[in-house]
mmCIF file of C-alpha atoms and ligand atoms in Angstrom:
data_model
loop_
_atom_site.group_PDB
_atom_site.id
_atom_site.type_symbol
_atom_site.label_atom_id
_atom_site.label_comp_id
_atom_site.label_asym_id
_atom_site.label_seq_id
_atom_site.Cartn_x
_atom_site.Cartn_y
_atom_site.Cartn_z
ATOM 1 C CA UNK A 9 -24.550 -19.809 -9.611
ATOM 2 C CA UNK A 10 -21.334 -21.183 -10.124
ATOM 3 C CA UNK A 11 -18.211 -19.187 -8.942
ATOM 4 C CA UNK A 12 -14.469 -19.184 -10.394
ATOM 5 C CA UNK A 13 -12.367 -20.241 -7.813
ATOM 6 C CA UNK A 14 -9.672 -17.395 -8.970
ATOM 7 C CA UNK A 15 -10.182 -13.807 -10.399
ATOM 8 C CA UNK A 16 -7.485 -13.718 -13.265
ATOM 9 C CA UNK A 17 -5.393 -10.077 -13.012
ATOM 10 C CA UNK A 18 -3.777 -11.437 -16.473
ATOM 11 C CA UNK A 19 -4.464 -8.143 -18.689
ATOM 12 C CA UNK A 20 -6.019 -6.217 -15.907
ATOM 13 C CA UNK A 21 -4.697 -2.385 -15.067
ATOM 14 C CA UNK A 22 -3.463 -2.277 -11.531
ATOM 15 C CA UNK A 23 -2.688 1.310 -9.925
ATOM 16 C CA UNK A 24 -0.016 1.370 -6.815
ATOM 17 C CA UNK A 25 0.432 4.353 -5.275
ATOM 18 C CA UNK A 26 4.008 4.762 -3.454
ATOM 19 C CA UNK A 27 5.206 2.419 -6.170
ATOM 20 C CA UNK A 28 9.597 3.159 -5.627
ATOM 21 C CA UNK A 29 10.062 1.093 -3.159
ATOM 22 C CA UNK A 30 9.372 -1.800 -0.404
ATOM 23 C CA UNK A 31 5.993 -3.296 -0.748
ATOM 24 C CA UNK A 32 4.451 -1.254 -3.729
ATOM 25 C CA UNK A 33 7.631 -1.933 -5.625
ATOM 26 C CA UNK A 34 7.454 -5.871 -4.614
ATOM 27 C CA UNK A 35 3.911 -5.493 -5.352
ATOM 28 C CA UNK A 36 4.414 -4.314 -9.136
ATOM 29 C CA UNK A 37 6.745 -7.232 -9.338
ATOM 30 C CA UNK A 38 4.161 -9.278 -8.338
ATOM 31 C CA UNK A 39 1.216 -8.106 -10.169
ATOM 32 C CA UNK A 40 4.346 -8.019 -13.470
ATOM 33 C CA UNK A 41 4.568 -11.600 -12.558
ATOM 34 C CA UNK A 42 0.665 -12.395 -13.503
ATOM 35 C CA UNK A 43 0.840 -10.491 -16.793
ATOM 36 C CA UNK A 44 -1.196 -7.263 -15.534
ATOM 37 C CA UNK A 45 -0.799 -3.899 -16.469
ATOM 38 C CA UNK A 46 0.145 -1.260 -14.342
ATOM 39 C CA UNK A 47 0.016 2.780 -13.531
ATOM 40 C CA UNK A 48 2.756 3.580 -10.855
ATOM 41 C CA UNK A 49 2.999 6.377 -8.962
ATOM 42 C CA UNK A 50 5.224 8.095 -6.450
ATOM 43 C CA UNK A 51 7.611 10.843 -6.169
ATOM 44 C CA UNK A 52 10.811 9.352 -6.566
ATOM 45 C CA UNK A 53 10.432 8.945 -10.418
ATOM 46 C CA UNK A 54 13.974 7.078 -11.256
ATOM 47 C CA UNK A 55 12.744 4.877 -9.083
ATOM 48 C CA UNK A 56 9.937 4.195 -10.382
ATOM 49 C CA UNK A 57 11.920 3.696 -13.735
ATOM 50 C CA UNK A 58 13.466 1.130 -12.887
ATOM 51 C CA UNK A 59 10.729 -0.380 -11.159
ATOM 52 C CA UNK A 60 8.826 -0.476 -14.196
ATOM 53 C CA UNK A 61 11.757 -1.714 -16.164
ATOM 54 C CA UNK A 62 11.965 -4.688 -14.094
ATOM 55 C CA UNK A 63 8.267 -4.953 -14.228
ATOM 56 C CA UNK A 64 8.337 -5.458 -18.366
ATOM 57 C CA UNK A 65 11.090 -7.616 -17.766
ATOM 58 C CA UNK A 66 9.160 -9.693 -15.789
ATOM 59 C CA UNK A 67 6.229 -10.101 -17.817
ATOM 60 C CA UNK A 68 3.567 -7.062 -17.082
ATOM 61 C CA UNK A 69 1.189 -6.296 -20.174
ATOM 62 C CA UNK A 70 2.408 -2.421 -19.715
ATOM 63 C CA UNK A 71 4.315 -0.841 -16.723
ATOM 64 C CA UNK A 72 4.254 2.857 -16.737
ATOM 65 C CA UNK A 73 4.893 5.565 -14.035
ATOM 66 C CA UNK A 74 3.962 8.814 -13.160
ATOM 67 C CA UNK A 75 5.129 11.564 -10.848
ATOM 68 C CA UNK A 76 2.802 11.349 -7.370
ATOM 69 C CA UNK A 77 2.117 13.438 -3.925
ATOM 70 C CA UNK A 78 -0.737 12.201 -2.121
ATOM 71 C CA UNK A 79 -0.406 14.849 -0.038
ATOM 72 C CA UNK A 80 -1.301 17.378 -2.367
ATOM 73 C CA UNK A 81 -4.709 17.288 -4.107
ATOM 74 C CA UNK A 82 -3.175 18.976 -7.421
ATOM 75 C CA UNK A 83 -0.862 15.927 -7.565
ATOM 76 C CA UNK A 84 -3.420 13.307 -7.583
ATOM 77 C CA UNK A 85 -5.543 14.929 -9.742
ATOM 78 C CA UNK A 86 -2.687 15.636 -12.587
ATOM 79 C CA UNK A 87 -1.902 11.718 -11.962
ATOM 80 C CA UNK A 88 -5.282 10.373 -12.381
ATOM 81 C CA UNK A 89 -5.697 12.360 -15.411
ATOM 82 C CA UNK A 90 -2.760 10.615 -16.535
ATOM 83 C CA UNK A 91 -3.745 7.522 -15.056
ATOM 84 C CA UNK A 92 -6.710 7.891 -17.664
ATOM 85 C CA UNK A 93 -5.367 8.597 -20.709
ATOM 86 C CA UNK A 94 -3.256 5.605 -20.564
ATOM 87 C CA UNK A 95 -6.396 3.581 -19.536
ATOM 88 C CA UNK A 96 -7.803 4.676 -23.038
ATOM 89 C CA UNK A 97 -11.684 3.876 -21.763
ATOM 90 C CA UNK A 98 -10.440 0.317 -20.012
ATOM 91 C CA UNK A 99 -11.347 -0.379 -16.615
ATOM 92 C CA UNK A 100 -9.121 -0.441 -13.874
ATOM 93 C CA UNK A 101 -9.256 -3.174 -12.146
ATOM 94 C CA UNK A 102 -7.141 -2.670 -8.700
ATOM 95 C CA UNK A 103 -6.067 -0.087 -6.705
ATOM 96 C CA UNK A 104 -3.696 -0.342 -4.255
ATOM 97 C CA UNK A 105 -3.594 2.249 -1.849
ATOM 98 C CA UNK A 106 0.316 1.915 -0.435
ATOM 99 C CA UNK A 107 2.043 5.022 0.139
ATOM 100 C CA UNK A 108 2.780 6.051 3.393
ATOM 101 C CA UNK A 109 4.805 5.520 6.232
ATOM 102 C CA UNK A 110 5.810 6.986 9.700
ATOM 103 C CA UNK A 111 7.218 10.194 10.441
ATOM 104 C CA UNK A 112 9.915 10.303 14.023
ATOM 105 C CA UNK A 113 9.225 8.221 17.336
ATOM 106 C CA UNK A 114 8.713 11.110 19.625
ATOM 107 C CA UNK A 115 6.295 11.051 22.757
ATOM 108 C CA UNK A 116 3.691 13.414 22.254
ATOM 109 C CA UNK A 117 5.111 15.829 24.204
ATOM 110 C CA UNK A 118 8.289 16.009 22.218
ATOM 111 C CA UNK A 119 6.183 15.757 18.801
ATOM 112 C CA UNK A 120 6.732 18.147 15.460
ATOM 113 C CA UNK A 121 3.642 19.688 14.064
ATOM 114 C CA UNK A 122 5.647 18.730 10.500
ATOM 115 C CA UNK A 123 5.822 14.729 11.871
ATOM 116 C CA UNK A 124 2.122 14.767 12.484
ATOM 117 C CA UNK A 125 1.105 17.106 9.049
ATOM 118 C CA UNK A 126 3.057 14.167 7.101
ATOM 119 C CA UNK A 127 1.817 11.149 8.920
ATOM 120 C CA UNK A 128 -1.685 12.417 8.057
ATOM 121 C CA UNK A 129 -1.386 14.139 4.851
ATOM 122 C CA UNK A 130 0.180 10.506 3.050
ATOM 123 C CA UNK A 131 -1.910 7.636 5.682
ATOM 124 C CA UNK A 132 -5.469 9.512 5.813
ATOM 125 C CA UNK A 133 -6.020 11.923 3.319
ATOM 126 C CA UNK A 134 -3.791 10.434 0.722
ATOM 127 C CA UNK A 135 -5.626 7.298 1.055
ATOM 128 C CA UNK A 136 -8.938 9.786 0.753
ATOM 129 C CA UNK A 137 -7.969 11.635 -2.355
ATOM 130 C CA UNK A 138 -6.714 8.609 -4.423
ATOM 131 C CA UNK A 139 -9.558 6.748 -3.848
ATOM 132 C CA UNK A 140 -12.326 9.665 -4.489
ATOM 133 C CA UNK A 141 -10.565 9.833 -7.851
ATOM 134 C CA UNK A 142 -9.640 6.275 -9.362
ATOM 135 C CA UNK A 143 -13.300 4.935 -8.170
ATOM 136 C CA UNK A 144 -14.719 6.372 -11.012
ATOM 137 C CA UNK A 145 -12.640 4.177 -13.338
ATOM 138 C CA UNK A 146 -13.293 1.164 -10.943
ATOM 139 C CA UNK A 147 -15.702 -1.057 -13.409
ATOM 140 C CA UNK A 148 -18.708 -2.015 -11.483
ATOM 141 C CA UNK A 149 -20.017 -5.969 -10.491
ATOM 142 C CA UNK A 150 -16.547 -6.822 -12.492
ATOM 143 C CA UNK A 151 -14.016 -8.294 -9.568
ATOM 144 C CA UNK A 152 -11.876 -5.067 -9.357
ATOM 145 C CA UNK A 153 -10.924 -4.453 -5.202
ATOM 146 C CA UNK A 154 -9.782 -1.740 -3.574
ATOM 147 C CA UNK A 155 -6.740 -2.657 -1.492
ATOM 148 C CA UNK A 156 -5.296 -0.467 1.497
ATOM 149 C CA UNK A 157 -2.033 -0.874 3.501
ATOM 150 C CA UNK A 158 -2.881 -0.474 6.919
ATOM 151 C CA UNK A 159 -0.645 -1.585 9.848
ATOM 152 C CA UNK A 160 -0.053 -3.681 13.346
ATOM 153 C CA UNK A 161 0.334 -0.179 14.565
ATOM 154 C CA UNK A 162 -3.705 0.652 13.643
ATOM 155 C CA UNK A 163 -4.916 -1.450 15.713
ATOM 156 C CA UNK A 164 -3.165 -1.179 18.521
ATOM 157 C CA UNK A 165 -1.197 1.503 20.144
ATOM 158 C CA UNK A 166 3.109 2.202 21.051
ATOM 159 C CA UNK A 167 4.827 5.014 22.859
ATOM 160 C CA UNK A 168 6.000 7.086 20.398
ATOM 161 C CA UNK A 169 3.877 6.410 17.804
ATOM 162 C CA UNK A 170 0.901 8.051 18.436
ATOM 163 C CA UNK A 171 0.219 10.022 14.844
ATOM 164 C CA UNK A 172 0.844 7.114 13.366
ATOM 165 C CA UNK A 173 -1.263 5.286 15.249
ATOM 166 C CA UNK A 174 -4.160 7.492 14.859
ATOM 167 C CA UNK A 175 -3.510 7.663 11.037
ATOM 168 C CA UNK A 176 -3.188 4.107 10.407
ATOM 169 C CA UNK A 177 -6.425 3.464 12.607
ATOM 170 C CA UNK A 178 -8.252 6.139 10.368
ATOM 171 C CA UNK A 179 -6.931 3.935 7.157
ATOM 172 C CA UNK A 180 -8.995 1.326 8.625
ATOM 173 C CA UNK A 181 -12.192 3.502 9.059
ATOM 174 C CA UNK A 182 -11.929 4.520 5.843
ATOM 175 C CA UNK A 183 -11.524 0.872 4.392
ATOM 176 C CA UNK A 184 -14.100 -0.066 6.841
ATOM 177 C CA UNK A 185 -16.588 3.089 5.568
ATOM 178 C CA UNK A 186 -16.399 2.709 1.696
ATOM 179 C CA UNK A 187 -17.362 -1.434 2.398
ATOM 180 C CA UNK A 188 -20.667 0.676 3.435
ATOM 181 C CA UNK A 189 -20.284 2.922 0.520
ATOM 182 C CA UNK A 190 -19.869 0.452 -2.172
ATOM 183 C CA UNK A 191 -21.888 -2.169 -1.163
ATOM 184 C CA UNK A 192 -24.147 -3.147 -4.345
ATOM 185 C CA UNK A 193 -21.546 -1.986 -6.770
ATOM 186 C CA UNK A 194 -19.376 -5.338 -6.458
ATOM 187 C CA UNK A 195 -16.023 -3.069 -5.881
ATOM 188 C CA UNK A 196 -14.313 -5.226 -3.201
ATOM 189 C CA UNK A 197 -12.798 -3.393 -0.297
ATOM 190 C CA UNK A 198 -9.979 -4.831 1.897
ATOM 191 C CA UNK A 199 -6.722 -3.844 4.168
ATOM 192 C CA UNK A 200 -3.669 -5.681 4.764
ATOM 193 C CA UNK A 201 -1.783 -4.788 8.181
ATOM 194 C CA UNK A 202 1.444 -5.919 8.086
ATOM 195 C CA UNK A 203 3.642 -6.128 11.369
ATOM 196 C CA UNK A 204 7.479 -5.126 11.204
ATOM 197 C CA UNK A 205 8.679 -5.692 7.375
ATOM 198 C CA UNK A 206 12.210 -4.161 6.478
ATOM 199 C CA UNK A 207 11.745 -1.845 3.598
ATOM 200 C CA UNK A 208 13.102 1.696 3.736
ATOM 201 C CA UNK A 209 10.169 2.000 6.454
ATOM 202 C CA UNK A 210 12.125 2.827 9.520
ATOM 203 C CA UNK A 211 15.272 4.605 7.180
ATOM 204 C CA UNK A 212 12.237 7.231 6.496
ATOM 205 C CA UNK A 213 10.762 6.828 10.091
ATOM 206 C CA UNK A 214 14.513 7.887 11.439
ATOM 207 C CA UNK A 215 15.524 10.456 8.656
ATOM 208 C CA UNK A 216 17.894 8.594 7.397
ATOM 209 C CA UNK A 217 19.372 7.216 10.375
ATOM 210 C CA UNK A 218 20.507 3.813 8.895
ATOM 211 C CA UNK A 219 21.484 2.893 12.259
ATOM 212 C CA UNK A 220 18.580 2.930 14.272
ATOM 213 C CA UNK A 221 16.487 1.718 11.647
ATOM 214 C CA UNK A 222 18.803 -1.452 11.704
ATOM 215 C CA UNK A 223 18.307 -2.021 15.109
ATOM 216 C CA UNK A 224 14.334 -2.062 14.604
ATOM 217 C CA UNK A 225 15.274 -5.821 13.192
ATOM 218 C CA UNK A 226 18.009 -6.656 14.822
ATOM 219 C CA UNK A 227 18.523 -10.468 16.033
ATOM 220 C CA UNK A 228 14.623 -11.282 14.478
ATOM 221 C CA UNK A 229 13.786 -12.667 11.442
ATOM 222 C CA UNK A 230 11.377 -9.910 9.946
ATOM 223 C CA UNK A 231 8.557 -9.922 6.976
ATOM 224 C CA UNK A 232 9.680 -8.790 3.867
ATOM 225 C CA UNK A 233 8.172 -6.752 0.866
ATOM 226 C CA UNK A 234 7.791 -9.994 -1.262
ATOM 227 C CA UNK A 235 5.958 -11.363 1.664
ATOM 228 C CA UNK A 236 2.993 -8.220 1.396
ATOM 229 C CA UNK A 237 3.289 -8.301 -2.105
ATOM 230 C CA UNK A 238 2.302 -11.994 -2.088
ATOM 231 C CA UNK A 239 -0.497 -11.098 -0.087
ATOM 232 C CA UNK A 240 -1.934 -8.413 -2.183
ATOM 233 C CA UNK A 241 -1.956 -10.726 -4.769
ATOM 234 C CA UNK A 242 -3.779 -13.510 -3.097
ATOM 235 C CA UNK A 243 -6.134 -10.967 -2.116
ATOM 236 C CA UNK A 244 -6.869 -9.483 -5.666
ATOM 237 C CA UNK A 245 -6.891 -12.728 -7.341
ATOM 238 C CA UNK A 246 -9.714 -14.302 -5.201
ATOM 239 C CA UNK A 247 -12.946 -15.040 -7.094
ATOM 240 C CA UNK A 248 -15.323 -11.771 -7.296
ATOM 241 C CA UNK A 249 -17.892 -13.046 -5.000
ATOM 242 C CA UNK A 250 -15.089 -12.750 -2.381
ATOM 243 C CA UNK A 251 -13.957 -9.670 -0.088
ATOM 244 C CA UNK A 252 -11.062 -10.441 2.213
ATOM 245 C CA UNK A 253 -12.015 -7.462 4.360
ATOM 246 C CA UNK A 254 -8.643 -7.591 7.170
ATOM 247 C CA UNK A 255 -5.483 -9.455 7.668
ATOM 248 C CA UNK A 256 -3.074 -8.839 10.405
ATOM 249 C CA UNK A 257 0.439 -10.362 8.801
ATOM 250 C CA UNK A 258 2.951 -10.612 11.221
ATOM 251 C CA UNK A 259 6.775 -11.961 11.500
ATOM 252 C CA UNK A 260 7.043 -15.713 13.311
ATOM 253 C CA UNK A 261 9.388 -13.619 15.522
ATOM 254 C CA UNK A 262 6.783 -10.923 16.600
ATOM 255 C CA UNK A 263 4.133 -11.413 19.174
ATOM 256 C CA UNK A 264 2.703 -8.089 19.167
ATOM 257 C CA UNK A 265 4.096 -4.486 18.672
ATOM 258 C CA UNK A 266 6.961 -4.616 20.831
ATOM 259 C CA UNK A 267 7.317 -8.372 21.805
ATOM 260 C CA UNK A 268 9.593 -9.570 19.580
ATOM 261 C CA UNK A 269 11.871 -12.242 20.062
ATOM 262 C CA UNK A 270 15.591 -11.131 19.466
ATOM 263 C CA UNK A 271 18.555 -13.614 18.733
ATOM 264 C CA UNK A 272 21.619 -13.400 20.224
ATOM 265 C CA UNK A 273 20.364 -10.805 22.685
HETATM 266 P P1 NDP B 25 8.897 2.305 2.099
HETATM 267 O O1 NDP B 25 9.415 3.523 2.781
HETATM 268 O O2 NDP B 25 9.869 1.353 1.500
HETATM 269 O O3 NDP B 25 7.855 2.729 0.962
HETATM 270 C C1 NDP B 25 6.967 3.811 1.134
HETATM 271 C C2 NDP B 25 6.428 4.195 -0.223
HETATM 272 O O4 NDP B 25 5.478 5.247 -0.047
HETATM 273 C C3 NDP B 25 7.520 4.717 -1.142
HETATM 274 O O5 NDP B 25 7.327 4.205 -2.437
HETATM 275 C C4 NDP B 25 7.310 6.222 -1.123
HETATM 276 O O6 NDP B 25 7.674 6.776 -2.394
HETATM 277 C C5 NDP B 25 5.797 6.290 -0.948
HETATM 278 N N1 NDP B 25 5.372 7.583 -0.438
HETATM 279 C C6 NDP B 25 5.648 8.140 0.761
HETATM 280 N N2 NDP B 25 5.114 9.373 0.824
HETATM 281 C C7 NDP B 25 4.490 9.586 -0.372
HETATM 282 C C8 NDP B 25 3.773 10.674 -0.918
HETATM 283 N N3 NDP B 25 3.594 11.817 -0.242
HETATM 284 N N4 NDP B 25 3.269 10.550 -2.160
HETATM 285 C C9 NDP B 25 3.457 9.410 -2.870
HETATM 286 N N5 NDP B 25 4.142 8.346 -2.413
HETATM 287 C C10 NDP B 25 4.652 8.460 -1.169
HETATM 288 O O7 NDP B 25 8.004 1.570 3.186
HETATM 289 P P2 NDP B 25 6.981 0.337 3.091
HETATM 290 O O8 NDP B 25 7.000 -0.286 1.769
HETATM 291 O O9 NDP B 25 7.216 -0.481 4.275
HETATM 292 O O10 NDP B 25 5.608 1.120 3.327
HETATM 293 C C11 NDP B 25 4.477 0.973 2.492
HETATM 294 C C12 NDP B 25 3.230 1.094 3.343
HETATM 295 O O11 NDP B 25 3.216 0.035 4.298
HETATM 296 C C13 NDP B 25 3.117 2.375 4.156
HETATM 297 O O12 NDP B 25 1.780 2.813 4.122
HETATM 298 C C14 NDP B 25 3.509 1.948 5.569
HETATM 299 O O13 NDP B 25 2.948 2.758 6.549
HETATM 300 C C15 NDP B 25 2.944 0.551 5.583
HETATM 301 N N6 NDP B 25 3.477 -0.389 6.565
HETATM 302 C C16 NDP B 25 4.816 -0.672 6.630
HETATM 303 C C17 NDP B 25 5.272 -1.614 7.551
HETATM 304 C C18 NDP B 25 6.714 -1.930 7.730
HETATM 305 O O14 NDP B 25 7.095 -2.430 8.805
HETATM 306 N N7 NDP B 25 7.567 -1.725 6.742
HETATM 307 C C19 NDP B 25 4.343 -2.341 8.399
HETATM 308 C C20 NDP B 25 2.972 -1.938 8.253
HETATM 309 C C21 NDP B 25 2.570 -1.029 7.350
HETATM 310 P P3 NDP B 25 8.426 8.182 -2.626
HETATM 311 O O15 NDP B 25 9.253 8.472 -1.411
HETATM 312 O O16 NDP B 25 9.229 7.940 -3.854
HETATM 313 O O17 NDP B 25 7.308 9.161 -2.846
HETATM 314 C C1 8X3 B 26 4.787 -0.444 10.669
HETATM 315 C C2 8X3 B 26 4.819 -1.474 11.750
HETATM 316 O O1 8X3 B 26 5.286 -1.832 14.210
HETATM 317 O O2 8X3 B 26 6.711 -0.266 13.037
HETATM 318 O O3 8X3 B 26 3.493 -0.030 10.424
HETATM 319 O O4 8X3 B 26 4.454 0.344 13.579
HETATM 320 S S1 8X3 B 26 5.317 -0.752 13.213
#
């Protein structure tokens, strides 16, 4: 049998969840780039406007957005019944399974119940609910992938960081479990872990504390969203008979989770 060397996302309907900013915004630029269409979702909607604006701009078949809390059942479900009237009966081809992000940098024994409810509700169970209901709209044997945003931080461990540890460790069971579960159907399943990328990350890890998050890259030279975005793209667009199942993305500047080299330091 001879294979395509590329899987075309030209026309295809992409869905990224936490959509407003850092990589699922560079991601929507991305996919706008190749001519897809796209569903966006997240809870920052004039965001998401103008995310979508820039998308048509770009060149996206369709760029429309939606209200989204992955943290709450009822909101996924009200999305993905959106999600499918504007699919009209068309298959979706990706699904990119972004939202999340950390919650505080306290020890455990300093840690808020409301920290460790967030962390899990958006990284695990987010990642759970989205998926059980955009799979039925995933077209079977017909390249579409399944891509989750794991992390550094889930496969190895900081002080501090423990929740989001465990969560991001649990998005790679779950990538790792529906391999098993949709083996046969030729839905390709894959996670990209990213190392430290400046997006509004560590501003939302620190409440707003523009300072320390600052200081997270200070002196290095860190990834940005364009770089993930790149890298979901390269993932989706390889040839069906293809599953990039894992890939660790780090900085030049970063060894591991917390060996980085730091300029002027
Ligand atoms: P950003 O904070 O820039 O983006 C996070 C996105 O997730 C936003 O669009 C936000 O939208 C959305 N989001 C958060 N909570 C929810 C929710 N309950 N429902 C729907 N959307 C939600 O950070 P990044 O782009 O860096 O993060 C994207 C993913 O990458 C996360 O899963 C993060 O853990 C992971 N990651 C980040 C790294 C980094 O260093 N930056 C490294 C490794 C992984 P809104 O607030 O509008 O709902
Ligand atoms: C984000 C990367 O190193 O801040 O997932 O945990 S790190």
């Amino acid at each position: 049998m001879k294979n395509p060397r590329r899987f075309t996302l030209k026309n295809k309907w992409v869905l990224i969840t936490g959509a407003s900013s850092g990589f699922g915004a560079a991601a929507a630029r991305a996919f706008a780039a190749e001519g897809a269409k796209m569903l966006l979702g997240a809870r920052r909607i004039d965001r998401l406007e103008k995310v979508a604006v820039d998308a048509k701009k770009i060149g996206a078949a369709a760029a429309h957005f939606y209200e989204l809390d992955v943290s709450k059942t009822a909101s996924v479900e009200n999305f993905i019944r959106w999600a499918k009237a504007k699919l009209k009966f068309q298959p979706l081809h990706v699904l990119v399974n972004n939202a999340g992000g950390a919650h505080g940098l306290d020890s455990v024994a300093d840690g808020k119940d409301v920290d460790w409810e967030t962390t899990f509700q958006t990284n695990v169970l987010g990642l759970l609910r989205v998926t059980r209901a955009a799979l039925p709209f995933l077209p079977r044997n017909a390249g579409a992938s399944i891509i989750n945003i794991g992390s550094i931080a889930g496969r190895t461990t900081y002080a501090g960081a423990a929740a989001y540890c465990a969560a991001k460790s649990g998005e790679l069971a779950i990538t790792r479990a529906l391999r098993h579960e949709l083996l046969g159907t030729g839905i390709r399943v894959g996670t990209i872990n990213p190392g430290l990328a400046e997006t509004e990350f560590s501003v939302v890890r620190f409440k707003g504390d523009q300072k320390k998050a600052d200081d997270v890259y200070a002196g290095m030279n860190p990834l940005t969203a364009e770089d993930i975005a790149e890298t979901i793209i390269w993932v989706a667009s390889r040839p069906p008979h293809v599953n990039i199942d894992e890939i660790l993305i780090k900085p030049t500047d970063q060894a591991e989770i917390g060996k980085v080299f730091r300029r002027n330091k």
